[in-house]
Amino acid sequence: MPIRTNRGRAAVYRRLWGWPLRSPRHLVTTIVGVVVLVTTISVVIPNAIKPRPGGGAAGTTSTATTGSGGGNQVGVLPTVTSTPLPTKAPSPTAAPTSAPVNVNAQLRADMWVDAFSRFEPGKTTKEQWLAGLEEHTSDEMFPRLQSVDPANVPAVVDEAVKPIKSFTDSAEFEAKLEDGRLIVTVAKLPEGWVVTDWTKVG
């Protein structure tokens, strides 16, 4: 029958609280039970709080590691692609192919030598001298002519400009000067045959 009075409940509580004090054996049993209960609670609660494997943050880390395109997986060394060393030296550049003198190359050399030697002190200015050479000279070499004093250019004693070397895309010509020879190189560029170099010999 249930206990319905406060006096009856108090009697029951006194029995429960007084039981450990009835004998040393009861007291030892109570202490051991309390220790076991506290130990059980301290082990069960942390395990219940820990995240499960494969879920939460751990699952996010695993996805980020393996889901990225081409990413390295944990425990797998990255693949290193090495370029093989050449087994032999590269072949040398092919020598220019000899060919008959191109008519346009010969004409360009004749006009350039004529303009180069056509300077009369007191009558011709340096600007006029350069203007006569510009259309026959490559853009890379023209600045070199701008640094030349035309008054010091030796006169050409033989108007015949003779070829000394000829290839498919370049040629060298020679003109006689008062004190040596003038070597002119003509090359075929996208804009046509133009003089790309000149050298005074002797």
XYZ file of N, CA, C and O in Angstrom:
808
model
N 0.838 -1.178 0.000
C 0.000 0.000 0.000
C 0.879 1.235 0.000
O 1.832 1.307 0.764
N 0.608 2.282 -0.819
C 1.466 3.465 -0.850
C 1.430 4.236 0.448
O 0.442 4.249 1.161
N 2.601 4.905 0.721
C 2.714 5.716 1.941
C 2.123 7.072 1.637
O 2.588 7.774 0.750
N 1.101 7.489 2.413
C 0.387 8.706 2.107
C 0.631 9.789 3.162
O 0.238 10.931 2.961
N 1.285 9.487 4.257
C 1.501 10.517 5.292
C 2.952 10.889 5.330
O 3.846 10.104 4.991
N 3.234 12.159 5.775
C 4.612 12.636 5.884
C 5.380 11.847 6.923
O 6.589 11.636 6.804
N 4.693 11.425 7.986
C 5.391 10.679 9.038
C 5.851 9.346 8.502
O 6.948 8.872 8.824
N 5.029 8.709 7.703
C 5.423 7.417 7.139
C 6.606 7.538 6.192
O 7.523 6.720 6.202
N 6.626 8.625 5.358
C 7.745 8.832 4.431
C 9.029 9.101 5.200
O 10.108 8.635 4.842
N 8.957 9.872 6.272
C 10.152 10.194 7.068
C 10.738 8.941 7.673
O 11.963 8.778 7.763
N 9.868 8.026 8.109
C 10.370 6.781 8.683
C 11.128 5.970 7.650
O 12.176 5.366 7.933
N 10.596 5.970 6.428
C 11.265 5.215 5.371
C 12.614 5.842 5.051
O 13.627 5.155 4.894
N 12.668 7.196 4.967
C 13.934 7.881 4.657
C 14.959 7.640 5.751
O 16.148 7.482 5.475
N 14.504 7.622 7.036
C 15.448 7.389 8.130
C 16.053 5.998 8.049
O 17.213 5.790 8.338
N 15.221 5.061 7.614
C 15.751 3.698 7.456
C 16.818 3.648 6.364
O 17.837 2.996 6.519
N 16.542 4.356 5.221
C 17.503 4.338 4.118
C 18.801 5.016 4.510
O 19.898 4.523 4.225
N 18.728 6.201 5.098
C 19.938 6.931 5.469
C 20.655 6.273 6.645
O 21.868 6.417 6.792
N 19.915 5.584 7.458
C 20.538 4.972 8.635
C 21.146 3.625 8.369
O 21.939 3.112 9.168
N 20.782 3.025 7.211
C 21.292 1.680 6.915
C 22.806 1.619 6.855
O 23.416 0.711 7.415
N 23.532 2.589 6.200
C 24.996 2.485 6.171
C 25.642 2.592 7.544
O 26.781 2.149 7.738
N 24.927 3.177 8.501
C 25.542 3.406 9.804
C 25.243 2.280 10.795
O 25.661 2.351 11.954
N 24.494 1.285 10.380
C 24.146 0.213 11.307
C 25.339 -0.648 11.673
O 25.422 -1.202 12.770
N 26.299 -0.810 10.691
C 27.465 -1.643 10.970
C 28.601 -1.206 10.039
O 28.362 -0.576 9.000
N 29.836 -1.509 10.422
C 30.966 -1.188 9.525
C 30.834 -1.848 8.162
O 31.222 -1.291 7.146
N 30.262 -3.011 8.101
C 30.106 -3.697 6.818
C 29.174 -2.924 5.892
O 29.433 -2.770 4.705
N 28.071 -2.412 6.486
C 27.147 -1.614 5.673
C 27.827 -0.336 5.159
O 27.595 0.110 4.023
N 28.663 0.252 6.007
C 29.338 1.505 5.620
C 30.318 1.269 4.468
O 30.351 2.051 3.488
N 31.103 0.177 4.578
C 32.061 -0.133 3.506
C 31.332 -0.424 2.200
O 31.718 0.011 1.113
N 30.234 -1.157 2.284
C 29.463 -1.479 1.070
C 28.925 -0.208 0.413
O 28.923 -0.058 -0.821
N 28.467 0.720 1.244
C 27.925 1.978 0.701
C 29.023 2.789 0.006
O 28.826 3.348 -1.095
N 30.208 2.891 0.647
C 31.311 3.665 0.043
C 31.739 3.061 -1.291
O 31.956 3.764 -2.296
N 31.868 1.716 -1.321
C 32.260 1.051 -2.564
C 31.223 1.303 -3.654
O 31.541 1.558 -4.825
N 29.957 1.259 -3.302
C 28.913 1.511 -4.296
C 28.970 2.922 -4.850
O 28.777 3.153 -6.057
N 29.234 3.905 -3.950
C 29.333 5.301 -4.412
C 30.525 5.478 -5.365
O 30.418 6.138 -6.400
N 31.676 4.863 -5.003
C 32.863 4.968 -5.859
C 32.606 4.353 -7.238
O 32.959 4.909 -8.286
N 31.965 3.194 -7.267
C 31.662 2.535 -8.547
C 30.721 3.389 -9.377
O 30.875 3.535 -10.606
N 29.727 4.008 -8.711
C 28.767 4.850 -9.437
C 29.455 6.074 -10.037
O 29.229 6.424 -11.214
N 30.339 6.735 -9.259
C 31.042 7.920 -9.770
C 31.966 7.546 -10.926
O 32.044 8.252 -11.946
N 32.660 6.412 -10.778
C 33.560 5.977 -11.854
C 32.786 5.681 -13.139
O 33.197 6.047 -14.249
N 31.667 5.029 -12.997
C 30.847 4.692 -14.177
C 30.365 5.958 -14.883
O 30.399 6.069 -16.121
N 29.923 6.941 -14.089
C 29.440 8.199 -14.684
C 30.572 8.928 -15.406
O 30.396 9.465 -16.515
N 31.781 8.953 -14.804
C 32.909 9.675 -15.417
C 33.370 9.026 -16.726
O 33.983 9.683 -17.564
N 33.099 7.746 -16.920
C 33.487 7.066 -18.157
C 32.388 7.166 -19.213
O 32.652 7.399 -20.391
N 31.148 7.042 -18.798
C 30.041 6.995 -19.751
C 29.773 8.366 -20.360
O 29.564 8.500 -21.567
N 29.818 9.426 -19.565
C 29.472 10.766 -20.078
C 30.457 11.249 -21.147
O 30.037 11.707 -22.221
N 31.799 11.202 -20.964
C 32.710 11.642 -22.053
C 32.542 10.836 -23.334
O 32.623 11.379 -24.432
N 32.315 9.527 -23.226
C 32.124 8.717 -24.435
C 30.843 9.116 -25.177
O 30.774 9.031 -26.409
N 29.861 9.523 -24.441
C 28.617 9.940 -25.098
C 28.772 11.285 -25.796
O 28.106 11.570 -26.784
N 29.687 12.152 -25.289
C 29.884 13.474 -25.886
C 30.759 13.414 -27.128
O 30.591 14.187 -28.068
N 31.726 12.490 -27.203
C 32.642 12.396 -28.349
C 31.883 12.173 -29.653
O 30.919 11.417 -29.692
N 32.316 12.849 -30.793
C 31.655 12.622 -32.094
C 31.938 11.231 -32.611
O 33.001 10.658 -32.373
N 30.985 10.709 -33.342
C 31.158 9.378 -33.915
C 32.132 9.411 -35.088
O 32.189 10.388 -35.809
N 32.897 8.331 -35.298
C 33.831 8.287 -36.459
C 33.071 8.404 -37.771
O 32.055 7.782 -37.973
N 33.597 9.241 -38.662
C 32.996 9.405 -39.984
C 31.925 10.465 -40.036
O 31.350 10.720 -41.078
N 31.641 11.118 -38.923
C 30.610 12.136 -38.915
C 31.154 13.449 -38.441
O 32.234 13.547 -37.885
N 30.390 14.515 -38.581
C 30.767 15.824 -38.091
C 32.005 16.352 -38.757
O 32.199 16.284 -39.958
N 32.934 16.876 -37.906
C 34.152 17.507 -38.426
C 35.049 16.511 -39.115
O 35.694 16.806 -40.099
N 35.087 15.259 -38.551
C 35.955 14.266 -39.182
C 35.490 13.954 -40.588
O 36.283 13.805 -41.502
N 34.172 13.848 -40.799
C 33.672 13.577 -42.132
C 33.974 14.704 -43.087
O 34.279 14.495 -44.248
N 33.915 15.966 -42.605
C 34.232 17.112 -43.459
C 35.683 17.090 -43.891
O 36.025 17.339 -45.037
N 36.590 16.770 -42.935
C 38.015 16.715 -43.270
C 38.294 15.649 -44.305
O 39.045 15.850 -45.252
N 37.646 14.480 -44.127
C 37.869 13.402 -45.091
C 37.386 13.784 -46.473
O 38.035 13.532 -47.467
N 36.228 14.471 -46.524
C 35.693 14.884 -47.824
C 36.588 15.905 -48.483
O 36.850 15.868 -49.674
N 37.098 16.860 -47.691
C 37.968 17.892 -48.256
C 39.266 17.311 -48.761
O 39.862 17.804 -49.713
N 39.707 16.228 -48.105
C 40.996 15.658 -48.496
C 40.887 14.840 -49.763
O 41.716 14.927 -50.662
N 39.794 14.018 -49.841
C 39.696 13.108 -50.978
C 38.818 13.628 -52.090
O 38.882 13.127 -53.191
N 37.987 14.647 -51.823
C 37.060 15.105 -52.831
C 37.635 16.126 -53.769
O 37.100 16.370 -54.830
N 38.729 16.821 -53.385
C 39.301 17.837 -54.276
C 39.950 17.185 -55.458
O 40.615 16.167 -55.331
N 39.759 17.795 -56.620
C 40.296 17.221 -57.856
C 41.794 17.145 -57.850
O 42.470 18.153 -57.713
N 42.355 15.963 -57.963
C 43.790 15.808 -58.064
C 44.525 15.989 -56.768
O 45.746 16.046 -56.753
N 43.814 16.140 -55.605
C 44.503 16.353 -54.344
C 45.205 15.098 -53.880
O 44.854 13.982 -54.239
N 46.205 15.262 -53.008
C 46.944 14.127 -52.479
C 46.153 13.502 -51.348
O 45.663 14.198 -50.458
N 46.015 12.187 -51.319
C 45.340 11.498 -50.245
C 46.303 11.337 -49.081
O 47.524 11.307 -49.246
N 45.706 11.225 -47.875
C 46.539 11.062 -46.690
C 47.280 9.740 -46.773
O 46.693 8.700 -47.052
N 48.576 9.793 -46.529
C 49.384 8.582 -46.546
C 49.870 8.187 -47.917
O 50.514 7.169 -48.067
N 49.556 8.993 -48.938
C 49.989 8.678 -50.306
C 50.946 9.759 -50.767
O 50.613 10.946 -50.726
N 52.136 9.398 -51.160
C 53.127 10.365 -51.611
C 52.706 10.968 -52.939
O 52.156 10.275 -53.788
N 52.926 12.289 -53.149
C 52.560 12.909 -54.429
C 53.417 12.374 -55.558
O 54.583 12.040 -55.380
N 52.810 12.300 -56.735
C 53.525 11.819 -57.917
C 54.352 12.942 -58.508
O 53.848 14.027 -58.752
N 55.635 12.724 -58.711
C 56.542 13.716 -59.277
C 56.865 13.323 -60.703
O 57.362 12.226 -60.962
N 56.526 14.223 -61.634
C 56.804 13.961 -63.048
C 58.149 14.558 -63.409
O 58.356 15.760 -63.264
N 59.062 13.774 -63.832
C 60.399 14.253 -64.183
C 60.579 14.230 -65.689
O 60.058 13.354 -66.377
N 61.301 15.226 -66.173
C 61.588 15.306 -67.605
C 62.860 14.534 -67.899
O 63.890 14.780 -67.276
N 62.809 13.573 -68.788
C 64.019 12.797 -69.081
C 65.101 13.662 -69.689
O 64.825 14.591 -70.452
N 66.321 13.381 -69.324
C 67.448 14.124 -69.858
C 67.690 13.730 -71.312
O 67.442 12.588 -71.705
N 68.125 14.676 -72.108
C 68.395 14.317 -73.511
C 69.516 13.304 -73.601
O 70.494 13.360 -72.858
N 69.364 12.360 -74.496
C 70.360 11.301 -74.634
C 71.493 11.681 -75.581
O 72.526 11.051 -75.581
N 71.263 12.732 -76.373
C 72.315 13.152 -77.282
C 72.211 14.645 -77.537
O 71.186 15.247 -77.312
N 73.297 15.221 -77.960
C 73.330 16.655 -78.212
C 72.477 17.002 -79.427
O 72.326 16.192 -80.345
N 71.839 18.205 -79.419
C 71.024 18.586 -80.578
C 71.870 18.725 -81.826
O 73.050 19.062 -81.779
N 71.249 18.435 -82.946
C 71.983 18.510 -84.202
C 72.329 19.950 -84.525
O 71.564 20.872 -84.233
N 73.474 20.214 -85.099
C 73.879 21.584 -85.423
C 72.976 22.196 -86.481
O 72.332 21.498 -87.260
N 72.908 23.536 -86.468
C 72.094 24.237 -87.440
C 72.638 23.997 -88.848
O 73.838 24.045 -89.085
N 71.722 23.735 -89.747
C 72.134 23.446 -91.119
C 72.790 24.665 -91.760
O 72.386 25.806 -91.522
N 73.823 24.437 -92.540
C 74.537 25.529 -93.209
C 73.660 26.119 -94.314
O 72.815 25.429 -94.873
N 73.826 27.421 -94.615
C 73.041 28.034 -95.693
C 73.268 27.311 -97.016
O 74.352 26.813 -97.302
N 72.220 27.268 -97.810
C 72.293 26.594 -99.107
C 72.746 27.571 -100.184
O 72.169 28.659 -100.333
N 73.791 27.202 -100.873
C 74.284 28.060 -101.959
C 73.266 28.131 -103.088
O 72.529 27.173 -103.340
N 73.227 29.298 -103.746
C 72.276 29.496 -104.839
C 72.805 30.592 -105.747
O 73.654 31.403 -105.346
N 72.334 30.650 -106.997
C 72.739 31.743 -107.897
C 72.315 33.091 -107.322
O 71.369 33.177 -106.529
N 73.002 34.128 -107.715
C 72.705 35.462 -107.202
C 71.312 35.888 -107.644
O 70.965 35.830 -108.829
N 70.505 36.297 -106.672
C 69.169 36.768 -106.978
C 69.246 38.158 -107.628
O 70.019 39.016 -107.195
N 68.455 38.370 -108.658
C 68.476 39.642 -109.379
C 68.112 40.803 -108.451
O 68.736 41.874 -108.488
N 67.130 40.618 -107.589
C 66.707 41.678 -106.680
C 67.786 41.985 -105.644
O 67.965 43.140 -105.242
N 68.522 40.945 -105.218
C 69.611 41.163 -104.271
C 70.725 41.981 -104.929
O 71.283 42.895 -104.314
N 71.063 41.656 -106.168
C 72.087 42.407 -106.896
C 71.656 43.873 -107.086
O 72.446 44.795 -106.872
N 70.412 44.083 -107.457
C 69.918 45.438 -107.657
C 69.946 46.243 -106.372
O 70.341 47.416 -106.368
N 69.561 45.610 -105.251
C 69.567 46.321 -103.970
C 70.980 46.690 -103.554
O 71.223 47.794 -103.055
N 71.940 45.801 -103.778
C 73.329 46.104 -103.443
C 73.865 47.252 -104.302
O 74.562 48.143 -103.801
N 73.551 47.262 -105.597
C 73.993 48.346 -106.481
C 73.462 49.701 -106.012
O 74.203 50.691 -105.934
N 72.159 49.764 -105.687
C 71.556 51.031 -105.281
C 72.096 51.500 -103.935
O 72.305 52.697 -103.717
N 72.349 50.543 -103.019
C 72.849 50.939 -101.704
C 74.269 51.503 -101.821
O 74.576 52.537 -101.215
N 75.141 50.834 -102.570
C 76.521 51.314 -102.738
C 76.521 52.676 -103.419
O 77.294 53.578 -103.053
N 75.649 52.874 -104.392
C 75.566 54.156 -105.082
C 75.152 55.269 -104.116
O 75.741 56.363 -104.108
N 74.130 55.000 -103.289
C 73.680 56.008 -102.324
C 74.718 56.231 -101.222
O 74.879 57.353 -100.715
N 75.442 55.177 -100.851
C 76.450 55.282 -99.796
C 77.593 56.214 -100.206
O 78.134 56.959 -99.386
N 77.972 56.145 -101.475
C 79.104 56.951 -101.949
C 78.658 58.300 -102.534
O 79.506 59.103 -102.948
N 77.376 58.575 -102.580
C 76.873 59.805 -103.186
C 76.761 60.909 -102.126
O 75.676 61.255 -101.669
N 77.864 61.448 -101.727
C 77.872 62.570 -100.791
C 78.910 63.590 -101.265
O 80.079 63.249 -101.492
N 78.465 64.819 -101.400
C 79.364 65.900 -101.813
C 79.372 66.959 -100.729
O 78.351 67.623 -100.492
N 80.488 67.121 -100.028
C 80.557 68.141 -98.977
C 80.193 69.523 -99.525
O 80.640 69.921 -100.597
N 79.371 70.248 -98.777
C 78.933 71.579 -99.192
C 77.712 71.567 -100.080
O 77.044 72.591 -100.233
N 77.388 70.436 -100.684
C 76.222 70.340 -101.566
C 75.145 69.394 -101.011
O 73.958 69.592 -101.230
N 75.619 68.340 -100.325
C 74.697 67.334 -99.787
C 74.727 67.372 -98.259
O 75.817 67.438 -97.667
N 73.579 67.363 -97.647
C 73.511 67.314 -96.176
C 73.478 65.853 -95.712
O 73.198 64.928 -96.495
N 73.740 65.651 -94.433
C 73.703 64.297 -93.884
C 72.288 63.731 -93.956
O 72.111 62.519 -94.209
N 71.283 64.593 -93.753
C 69.897 64.133 -93.830
C 69.564 63.617 -95.229
O 68.878 62.601 -95.383
N 70.051 64.293 -96.252
C 69.816 63.841 -97.624
C 70.541 62.524 -97.895
O 70.022 61.642 -98.581
N 71.746 62.418 -97.373
C 72.521 61.184 -97.543
C 71.801 59.998 -96.885
O 71.675 58.919 -97.475
N 71.297 60.201 -95.671
C 70.571 59.138 -94.968
C 69.265 58.799 -95.676
O 68.881 57.626 -95.753
N 68.580 59.823 -96.197
C 67.321 59.574 -96.899
C 67.536 58.684 -98.122
O 66.698 57.839 -98.449
N 68.670 58.837 -98.801
C 68.957 57.996 -99.962
C 69.266 56.563 -99.590
O 69.066 55.653 -100.399
N 69.731 56.342 -98.352
C 70.070 54.980 -97.908
C 68.919 54.270 -97.198
O 68.878 53.030 -97.171
N 68.002 55.026 -96.628
C 66.992 54.438 -95.747
C 66.145 53.373 -96.433
O 65.888 52.303 -95.869
N 65.697 53.613 -97.668
C 64.813 52.655 -98.329
C 65.530 51.364 -98.717
O 64.887 50.352 -98.996
N 66.854 51.375 -98.728
C 67.624 50.188 -99.104
C 68.217 49.465 -97.881
O 68.894 48.452 -98.048
N 67.976 50.010 -96.689
C 68.615 49.500 -95.473
C 67.562 48.928 -94.529
O 66.452 49.450 -94.424
N 67.935 47.847 -93.806
C 67.015 47.256 -92.820
C 66.855 48.197 -91.624
O 67.735 49.013 -91.319
N 65.735 48.065 -90.937
C 65.455 48.916 -89.774
C 66.481 48.710 -88.662
O 66.783 49.633 -87.910
N 67.011 47.495 -88.547
C 67.988 47.219 -87.489
C 69.331 47.898 -87.759
O 70.031 48.287 -86.823
N 69.707 48.022 -89.013
C 71.023 48.592 -89.319
C 70.988 50.105 -89.524
O 72.018 50.774 -89.414
N 69.833 50.692 -89.800
C 69.776 52.113 -90.108
C 70.325 52.994 -88.975
O 71.032 53.983 -89.248
N 70.061 52.690 -87.686
C 70.657 53.513 -86.623
C 72.182 53.547 -86.674
O 72.800 54.533 -86.271
N 72.788 52.472 -87.156
C 74.252 52.455 -87.283
C 74.713 53.492 -88.304
O 75.751 54.148 -88.117
N 73.974 53.657 -89.388
C 74.337 54.653 -90.394
C 74.190 56.078 -89.858
O 74.928 56.981 -90.249
N 73.239 56.269 -88.938
C 73.021 57.602 -88.391
C 74.219 58.108 -87.589
O 74.377 59.307 -87.395
N 75.050 57.188 -87.128
C 76.227 57.584 -86.359
C 77.468 57.806 -87.240
O 78.540 58.132 -86.741
N 77.320 57.611 -88.553
C 78.451 57.763 -89.479
C 78.509 59.196 -89.993
O 77.475 59.792 -90.326
N 79.718 59.732 -90.064
C 79.916 61.047 -90.688
C 80.147 60.819 -92.179
O 81.184 60.275 -92.575
N 79.213 61.198 -93.047
C 79.369 60.913 -94.483
C 80.581 61.593 -95.111
O 81.058 61.164 -96.169
N 81.105 62.638 -94.471
C 82.283 63.307 -95.017
C 83.505 62.408 -94.963
O 84.472 62.600 -95.716
N 83.488 61.394 -94.073
C 84.613 60.473 -93.935
C 84.443 59.192 -94.749
O 85.297 58.306 -94.695
N 83.355 59.068 -95.496
C 83.117 57.871 -96.296
C 84.005 57.934 -97.541
O 83.941 58.901 -98.309
N 84.835 56.900 -97.755
C 85.703 56.911 -98.940
C 84.904 56.744 -100.225
O 83.849 56.104 -100.239
N 85.391 57.293 -101.285
C 84.693 57.210 -102.573
C 84.876 55.837 -103.195
O 85.891 55.154 -102.995
N 83.860 55.405 -103.946
C 83.914 54.137 -104.671
C 84.592 54.394 -106.019
O 84.182 55.273 -106.779
N 85.647 53.650 -106.307
C 86.411 53.868 -107.547
C 85.945 52.959 -108.676
O 86.309 53.168 -109.828
N 85.154 51.958 -108.352
C 84.637 51.045 -109.386
C 83.153 50.871 -109.122
O 82.731 50.386 -108.064
N 82.338 51.276 -110.066
C 80.892 51.211 -109.878
C 80.354 49.789 -109.952
O 79.227 49.541 -109.524
N 81.132 48.853 -110.428
C 80.677 47.461 -110.521
C 80.674 46.826 -109.131
O 81.710 46.769 -108.465
N 79.512 46.382 -108.686
C 79.371 45.698 -107.388
C 79.298 44.208 -107.685
O 78.336 43.723 -108.290
N 80.339 43.481 -107.247
C 80.459 42.067 -107.615
C 80.032 41.151 -106.458
O 80.393 41.386 -105.308
N 79.281 40.104 -106.741
C 78.913 39.132 -105.697
C 80.115 38.265 -105.334
O 80.879 37.853 -106.199
N 80.281 38.008 -104.044
C 81.361 37.112 -103.586
C 80.799 35.857 -102.908
O 81.451 34.822 -102.849
N 79.570 35.943 -102.378
C 78.881 34.783 -101.802
C 77.401 34.934 -102.095
O 76.864 36.046 -102.064
N 76.743 33.820 -102.332
C 75.313 33.882 -102.620
C 74.611 32.642 -102.081
O 75.060 31.518 -102.314
N 73.510 32.887 -101.362
C 72.699 31.807 -100.790
C 71.230 32.052 -101.150
O 70.890 33.039 -101.791
N 70.360 31.155 -100.697
C 68.946 31.274 -101.066
C 68.301 32.507 -100.455
O 67.372 33.079 -101.036
N 68.754 32.928 -99.283
C 68.100 34.063 -98.634
C 69.064 35.176 -98.243
O 68.718 36.074 -97.473
N 70.293 35.143 -98.725
C 71.249 36.216 -98.447
C 72.377 36.175 -99.478
O 72.552 35.180 -100.180
N 73.132 37.277 -99.517
C 74.276 37.351 -100.442
C 75.224 38.436 -99.984
O 74.823 39.377 -99.277
N 76.493 38.296 -100.349
C 77.503 39.295 -100.033
C 78.077 39.857 -101.340
O 78.328 39.111 -102.286
N 78.290 41.183 -101.330
C 78.804 41.861 -102.514
C 80.022 42.691 -102.131
O 80.205 43.066 -100.969
N 80.841 42.991 -103.143
C 82.084 43.727 -102.912
C 82.158 44.912 -103.881
O 81.833 44.796 -105.058
N 82.595 46.053 -103.328
C 82.822 47.249 -104.145
C 84.199 47.810 -103.791
O 84.598 47.802 -102.629
N 84.952 48.285 -104.783
C 86.299 48.804 -104.559
C 86.230 50.260 -104.098
O 85.509 51.080 -104.670
N 87.033 50.559 -103.049
C 87.127 51.912 -102.523
C 88.510 52.484 -102.827
O 89.416 51.771 -103.291
N 88.694 53.746 -102.540
C 90.001 54.380 -102.737
C 91.073 53.740 -101.854
O 92.241 53.643 -102.265
N 90.659 53.312 -100.666
C 91.644 52.751 -99.732
C 91.225 51.372 -99.210
O 91.492 51.021 -98.061
N 90.572 50.585 -100.024
C 90.198 49.242 -99.571
C 88.986 48.708 -100.315
O 88.746 49.026 -101.480
N 88.206 47.895 -99.583
C 87.021 47.287 -100.184
C 85.822 47.496 -99.255
O 85.964 47.569 -98.029
N 84.648 47.542 -99.839
C 83.397 47.663 -99.091
C 82.613 46.365 -99.280
O 82.276 45.989 -100.401
N 82.371 45.649 -98.173
C 81.620 44.390 -98.200
C 80.194 44.693 -97.733
O 79.983 45.207 -96.625
N 79.222 44.364 -98.566
C 77.815 44.636 -98.269
C 77.045 43.318 -98.215
O 77.167 42.488 -99.123
N 76.274 43.135 -97.150
C 75.438 41.937 -96.993
C 73.978 42.306 -97.250
O 73.446 43.241 -96.650
N 73.358 41.551 -98.148
C 71.952 41.751 -98.472
C 71.191 40.491 -98.060
O 71.645 39.371 -98.315
N 70.038 40.666 -97.388
C 69.249 39.519 -96.918
C 67.792 39.687 -97.327
O 67.299 40.805 -97.512
N 67.126 38.545 -97.468
C 65.708 38.553 -97.825
C 64.877 38.564 -96.555
O 64.823 37.598 -95.802
N 64.196 39.683 -96.308
C 63.340 39.854 -95.144
C 61.887 39.925 -95.608
O 61.613 39.938 -96.810
N 60.922 39.946 -94.655
C 59.515 40.037 -95.070
C 59.229 41.220 -95.988
O 58.360 41.146 -96.857
N 59.961 42.332 -95.808
C 59.731 43.496 -96.667
C 60.485 43.416 -97.987
O 60.386 44.309 -98.838
N 61.273 42.360 -98.183
C 62.013 42.187 -99.425
C 63.514 42.133 -99.179
O 63.972 41.984 -98.041
N 64.308 42.259 -100.257
C 65.763 42.243 -100.139
C 66.245 43.627 -99.683
O 65.933 44.638 -100.304
N 66.988 43.661 -98.567
C 67.525 44.912 -98.035
C 68.938 44.660 -97.519
O 69.330 43.523 -97.244
N 69.718 45.721 -97.381
C 71.076 45.627 -96.850
C 70.999 45.517 -95.328
O 70.366 46.350 -94.670
N 71.629 44.489 -94.769
C 71.587 44.258 -93.323
C 72.938 44.469 -92.649
O 73.011 44.494 -91.429
N 74.019 44.637 -93.458
C 75.338 44.851 -92.845
C 76.306 45.399 -93.909
O 76.121 45.163 -95.096
N 77.292 46.122 -93.430
C 78.353 46.584 -94.322
C 79.656 46.688 -93.527
O 79.650 46.958 -92.330
N 80.758 46.420 -94.177
C 82.056 46.422 -93.509
C 83.110 46.966 -94.480
O 83.118 46.615 -95.674
N 83.987 47.816 -93.993
C 85.101 48.325 -94.785
C 86.334 47.448 -94.487
O 86.701 47.258 -93.332
N 86.938 46.915 -95.534
C 88.090 46.035 -95.402
C 89.291 46.707 -96.069
O 89.192 47.191 -97.184
N 90.465 46.684 -95.389
C 91.685 47.237 -95.959
C 91.853 48.718 -95.678
O 91.025 49.374 -95.068
